[in-house]
Amino acid sequence: MKKILKNFKSSPHSSIKWDNYFEIYENCLNRFINKNITLVEIGIGNGGSLFMWRNFLGKKAKIIGIELNPEAKKFEKYGFKIFIGDQSDPAFWKDFYNKNGKIDILIDDGGHTNLQQITTLMESVENMNNGGVILIEDTHTSFMNYKGFKNPSKNSLINFTTNIIENLHRRNPMVKKRMNDLSKKIYSIEYFDSIVLFNINKKKLSYSKNLHNNKKLNPHFIDYRFKRPNAIKEYSQENFVTGFFKSKISKKGLINRVYENNIIKKYLKKIKK
Ligand SMILES: C[S@@+](CC[C@H](N)C(=O)[O-])C[C@H]1O[C@@H](n2cnc3c(N)ncnc32)[C@H](O)[C@@H]1O
């Protein structure tokens, strides 16, 4: 059994987590064990997860909880630091990071609405130590339109993060876009069932360089990328060509595009089934 699952089960207080989370926790948090690091969890509930984090990471870890419910302050008697506040309030975060400085691990297990998740992420990225991780939990709420989550929508957490995917690609000079703060801080984003994980690594991040080994041996290569003469033929064979397009068959570019769209539409259908 995973060490962290044992720590979850033996916690003296109750906690609720999905069973697939423990493998993810262990894979991304192992390297922080017995280190002088700070973990912050939003959403304390009955407090069980605070004990799980401490038992997993060891005594050197500083464990901080954030909660709307003022009663959560009672967990301070067990040595945790508790802040009462609203994760969807940017002013709360400014004050929080002013008081605590940068952190290493952020677990968002709070209210799981779009605004709460997005505000937490955006106010925290710049306050993460190098090598840190932001783990947003219960991201299935991006696809729920009940319990007040109002999704799917263009402002769901998952849709929001796809904009950040573009930011990562700005590190490639071929994209010809200036790197922004997120391009310089987020090394990678990992998607799991109900968890999105952000790996922060500022040191590694600058424009990517194109490498070509043995250049003298093979200075050039023939790129067949756009040499696909059969598109129109396949297109007709598959009976996609309407009378309209038959009459414009000489417009190879247009036909190829319709051909491509139809193929991709078929794959999309498979995804959305
Ligand atoms: C799912 S529970 C947390 C569970 C806990 N981490 C555990 O493992 O059992 C969610 C908690 O988030 C708190 N919460 C909800 N909205 C919040 C907000 N906007 N800011 C801070 N905490 C919030 C709730 O009061 C609740 O205690």
Coordinates of C-alpha atoms and ligand atoms in Angstrom, one line a residue:
M1 CA 0.0 0.0 0.0
K2 CA 1.2 3.5 -0.8
K3 CA 2.8 5.2 2.3
I4 CA 0.5 8.2 1.9
L5 CA -2.6 6.0 1.7
K6 CA -1.5 4.5 5.1
N7 CA -1.0 8.0 6.5
F8 CA -4.5 8.9 5.2
K9 CA -6.1 5.8 6.8
S10 CA -4.3 6.3 10.1
S11 CA -5.0 10.0 10.4
P12 CA -6.7 10.8 13.8
H13 CA -9.3 13.0 12.1
S14 CA -11.5 12.3 9.0
S15 CA -10.7 13.3 5.5
I16 CA -12.3 12.7 2.1
K17 CA -10.1 12.1 -1.0
W18 CA -10.7 10.2 -4.3
D19 CA -8.8 6.9 -4.4
N20 CA -6.8 7.7 -7.5
Y21 CA -5.2 10.8 -5.8
F22 CA -2.7 8.8 -3.6
E23 CA -0.5 7.6 -6.4
I24 CA -0.3 11.1 -7.8
Y25 CA 0.5 12.5 -4.4
E26 CA 3.2 10.0 -3.9
N27 CA 4.8 10.5 -7.3
C28 CA 5.0 14.3 -7.1
L29 CA 5.6 14.8 -3.4
N30 CA 8.1 12.1 -2.5
R31 CA 11.0 14.4 -3.2
F32 CA 9.8 16.8 -0.4
I33 CA 10.0 14.1 2.3
N34 CA 12.1 15.2 5.3
K35 CA 12.9 18.6 3.8
N36 CA 12.4 22.1 5.2
I37 CA 9.4 22.9 3.0
T38 CA 6.0 24.6 3.3
L39 CA 2.8 22.9 2.3
V40 CA -0.4 24.8 2.1
E41 CA -3.8 23.1 1.8
I42 CA -7.0 25.1 1.0
G43 CA -10.0 23.4 2.5
I44 CA -9.6 21.8 5.9
G45 CA -13.0 20.1 6.4
N46 CA -12.6 17.8 9.4
G47 CA -8.8 18.3 9.4
G48 CA -7.7 14.7 8.6
S49 CA -5.6 15.7 5.6
L50 CA -3.4 18.0 7.6
F51 CA -2.2 15.1 9.7
M52 CA -1.8 13.0 6.6
W53 CA 0.5 15.6 5.0
R54 CA 2.6 15.9 8.2
N55 CA 3.0 12.2 8.7
F56 CA 4.0 11.7 5.0
L57 CA 6.4 14.7 4.7
G58 CA 8.0 14.5 8.2
K59 CA 8.4 16.9 11.0
K60 CA 10.5 19.4 9.1
A61 CA 7.6 20.3 6.9
K62 CA 5.5 23.4 7.8
I63 CA 1.8 22.6 7.2
I64 CA -0.5 25.5 6.7
G65 CA -4.3 25.2 6.3
I66 CA -6.7 27.8 4.7
E67 CA -10.4 27.6 5.4
L68 CA -13.5 29.8 5.3
N69 CA -15.0 28.2 8.4
P70 CA -13.6 30.0 11.4
E71 CA -13.9 26.9 13.5
A72 CA -10.9 25.4 11.7
K73 CA -8.7 27.6 13.9
K74 CA -9.0 24.7 16.5
F75 CA -6.4 22.7 14.5
E76 CA -3.7 25.2 15.6
K77 CA -3.4 23.3 18.8
Y78 CA -1.9 20.4 16.9
G79 CA 0.9 22.5 15.5
F80 CA -0.6 23.5 12.2
K81 CA -0.9 27.2 11.1
I82 CA -4.5 28.0 10.1
F83 CA -5.6 31.1 8.1
I84 CA -9.3 31.9 7.9
G85 CA -10.1 33.5 4.5
D86 CA -11.7 33.2 1.1
Q87 CA -9.6 31.6 -1.7
S88 CA -11.5 33.5 -4.3
D89 CA -10.4 36.9 -2.9
P90 CA -7.1 38.2 -4.4
A91 CA -6.7 40.5 -1.4
F92 CA -6.6 37.5 0.9
W93 CA -3.8 35.9 -1.1
K94 CA -1.7 39.1 -1.2
D95 CA -1.9 39.3 2.6
F96 CA -1.3 35.5 2.9
Y97 CA 1.9 35.6 0.9
N98 CA 3.1 38.8 2.5
K99 CA 2.9 37.1 5.9
N100 CA 4.2 33.6 4.9
G101 CA 6.6 34.2 2.0
K102 CA 7.0 31.7 -0.8
I103 CA 5.8 28.1 -0.5
D104 CA 6.7 24.7 -2.0
I105 CA 3.4 22.7 -2.3
L106 CA -0.1 24.1 -2.8
I107 CA -3.0 21.7 -2.6
D108 CA -6.3 23.2 -3.6
D109 CA -9.1 21.1 -2.0
G110 CA -11.4 24.1 -1.2
G111 CA -14.7 25.0 -2.8
H112 CA -13.8 23.8 -6.4
T113 CA -15.7 26.6 -8.2
N114 CA -14.1 28.2 -11.3
L115 CA -13.4 31.5 -9.6
Q116 CA -11.9 29.8 -6.5
Q117 CA -9.7 27.5 -8.5
I118 CA -8.5 30.2 -11.0
T119 CA -7.9 32.9 -8.4
T120 CA -5.9 30.5 -6.2
L121 CA -3.8 29.4 -9.2
M122 CA -3.1 32.9 -10.6
E123 CA -2.4 34.5 -7.2
S124 CA 0.0 31.6 -6.2
V125 CA 2.2 30.9 -9.2
E126 CA 4.5 33.8 -8.5
N127 CA 4.7 32.8 -4.9
M128 CA 6.0 29.3 -5.4
N129 CA 9.6 28.3 -4.7
N130 CA 11.6 26.9 -7.5
G131 CA 10.8 23.2 -7.9
G132 CA 7.4 23.6 -6.3
V133 CA 4.0 22.1 -7.3
I134 CA 0.5 23.3 -7.4
L135 CA -2.1 20.5 -7.3
I136 CA -5.7 21.5 -8.0
E137 CA -8.1 18.8 -6.9
D138 CA -11.6 17.8 -7.9
T139 CA -11.3 19.4 -11.4
H140 CA -14.2 17.2 -12.5
T141 CA -16.2 20.2 -11.4
S142 CA -15.2 21.8 -14.7
F143 CA -17.7 19.4 -16.3
M144 CA -20.5 19.5 -13.7
N145 CA -23.5 21.7 -14.1
Y146 CA -25.0 20.7 -10.8
K147 CA -24.3 21.7 -7.2
G148 CA -23.8 25.2 -8.4
F149 CA -20.7 24.6 -10.6
K150 CA -22.3 25.9 -13.8
N151 CA -20.0 24.0 -16.2
P152 CA -18.9 23.2 -18.8
S153 CA -18.3 26.8 -19.6
K154 CA -15.5 28.8 -21.2
N155 CA -14.4 29.9 -17.7
S156 CA -14.1 26.4 -16.3
L157 CA -10.7 25.7 -14.7
I158 CA -9.9 23.2 -17.3
N159 CA -10.6 25.6 -20.2
F160 CA -8.7 28.3 -18.4
T161 CA -5.6 26.1 -18.2
T162 CA -5.6 25.4 -21.9
N163 CA -4.7 29.1 -22.3
I164 CA -1.6 28.4 -20.1
I165 CA -0.7 25.5 -22.4
E166 CA -0.2 28.2 -25.1
N167 CA 2.0 30.2 -22.7
L168 CA 4.4 27.2 -22.3
H169 CA 4.7 27.0 -26.1
R170 CA 5.9 30.6 -26.3
R171 CA 9.3 29.3 -25.2
N172 CA 9.7 27.9 -28.7
P173 CA 11.0 30.8 -30.8
M174 CA 9.0 29.4 -33.9
V175 CA 5.8 30.6 -32.2
K176 CA 7.2 34.2 -32.3
K177 CA 5.4 35.4 -29.1
R178 CA 7.0 37.1 -26.2
M179 CA 7.3 34.9 -23.0
N180 CA 5.1 36.1 -20.2
D181 CA 5.4 35.5 -16.4
L182 CA 3.7 32.1 -16.7
S183 CA 6.0 31.0 -19.6
K184 CA 8.9 31.8 -17.3
K185 CA 7.6 29.9 -14.3
I186 CA 5.5 26.9 -15.3
Y187 CA 7.7 24.1 -16.5
S188 CA 4.8 21.7 -17.3
I189 CA 1.2 20.9 -16.6
E190 CA 0.0 17.4 -15.9
Y191 CA -3.7 16.3 -16.3
F192 CA -5.1 13.4 -14.4
D193 CA -8.6 12.2 -13.5
S194 CA -9.8 15.2 -11.4
I195 CA -6.3 16.6 -10.7
V196 CA -4.3 19.2 -12.6
L197 CA -0.7 19.5 -11.5
F198 CA 1.5 22.5 -12.2
N199 CA 5.3 22.0 -12.0
I200 CA 7.1 25.2 -11.2
N201 CA 10.7 25.4 -12.4
K202 CA 11.9 28.9 -13.1
K203 CA 15.6 28.0 -13.5
K204 CA 15.0 25.8 -16.5
L205 CA 12.9 28.2 -18.5
S206 CA 14.1 30.3 -21.4
Y207 CA 13.7 30.1 -25.2
S208 CA 14.3 26.6 -26.5
K209 CA 17.2 26.1 -28.9
N210 CA 17.1 23.9 -31.9
L211 CA 19.8 21.3 -32.0
H212 CA 21.1 19.5 -35.1
N213 CA 23.7 16.8 -34.6
N214 CA 26.1 15.6 -37.3
K215 CA 25.1 18.6 -39.4
K216 CA 28.2 18.2 -41.7
L217 CA 27.1 14.6 -42.5
N218 CA 23.5 15.5 -43.4
P219 CA 23.2 19.2 -43.9
H220 CA 19.7 18.9 -45.5
F221 CA 16.8 16.6 -45.6
I222 CA 13.8 16.5 -47.8
D223 CA 10.6 17.4 -45.9
Y224 CA 7.6 15.5 -47.2
R225 CA 5.3 17.2 -44.8
F226 CA 3.0 18.9 -47.3
K227 CA 3.5 16.4 -50.2
R228 CA 0.3 14.4 -49.8
P229 CA -0.9 14.1 -53.4
N230 CA -3.6 11.6 -52.5
A231 CA -5.9 13.8 -50.4
I232 CA -8.4 14.6 -53.2
K233 CA -8.4 11.0 -54.4
E234 CA -9.1 9.6 -50.9
Y235 CA -11.6 12.3 -50.4
S236 CA -13.7 11.3 -53.4
Q237 CA -13.3 7.6 -52.6
E238 CA -14.9 8.2 -49.2
N239 CA -17.8 9.9 -50.9
F240 CA -17.4 13.2 -49.1
V241 CA -17.3 15.3 -52.3
T242 CA -20.5 17.1 -52.9
G243 CA -21.5 18.5 -56.2
F244 CA -20.4 21.9 -55.0
F245 CA -16.9 20.8 -54.2
K246 CA -16.7 18.6 -57.4
S247 CA -17.2 21.8 -59.4
K248 CA -14.3 23.4 -57.4
I249 CA -12.1 20.3 -57.6
S250 CA -9.2 22.4 -59.0
K251 CA -9.1 24.3 -55.8
K252 CA -6.8 21.8 -54.2
G253 CA -6.2 23.8 -51.0
L254 CA -9.9 24.1 -50.2
I255 CA -10.6 20.5 -51.0
N256 CA -7.7 19.4 -48.8
R257 CA -9.0 21.5 -46.0
V258 CA -12.5 20.0 -46.2
Y259 CA -10.9 16.5 -46.3
E260 CA -8.8 17.3 -43.2
N261 CA -11.8 18.7 -41.3
N262 CA -13.8 15.6 -42.1
I263 CA -11.1 13.2 -40.8
I264 CA -10.6 15.2 -37.6
K265 CA -14.4 15.5 -37.1
K266 CA -14.5 11.7 -37.2
Y267 CA -11.8 11.5 -34.4
L268 CA -13.6 14.2 -32.4
K269 CA -16.8 12.2 -32.6
K270 CA -14.9 9.3 -31.0
I271 CA -13.6 11.6 -28.2
K272 CA -17.1 13.0 -27.5
K273 CA -19.0 9.7 -27.7
Ligands
LIG1 C1 -13.8 19.0 0.5 S1 -13.6 19.9 2.0 C2 -11.9 19.8 2.4 C3 -11.6 18.4 2.7 C4 -10.3 18.2 3.3 N1 -9.1 18.7 2.6 C5 -10.2 16.7 3.5 O1 -9.2 16.1 3.0 O2 -11.1 16.1 4.0 C6 -13.7 21.5 1.3 C7 -13.5 22.6 2.4 O3 -13.2 23.9 1.7 C8 -13.8 24.9 2.4 N2 -14.1 26.0 1.5 C9 -15.1 26.2 0.6 N3 -15.0 27.3 0.0 C10 -13.9 27.9 0.4 C11 -13.3 29.2 0.1 N4 -13.8 30.0 -0.8 N5 -12.1 29.5 0.7 C12 -11.6 28.7 1.7 N6 -12.1 27.5 2.0 C13 -13.3 27.1 1.4 C14 -15.1 24.3 3.0 O4 -15.5 25.0 4.1 C15 -14.6 22.9 3.3 O5 -14.2 22.8 4.6

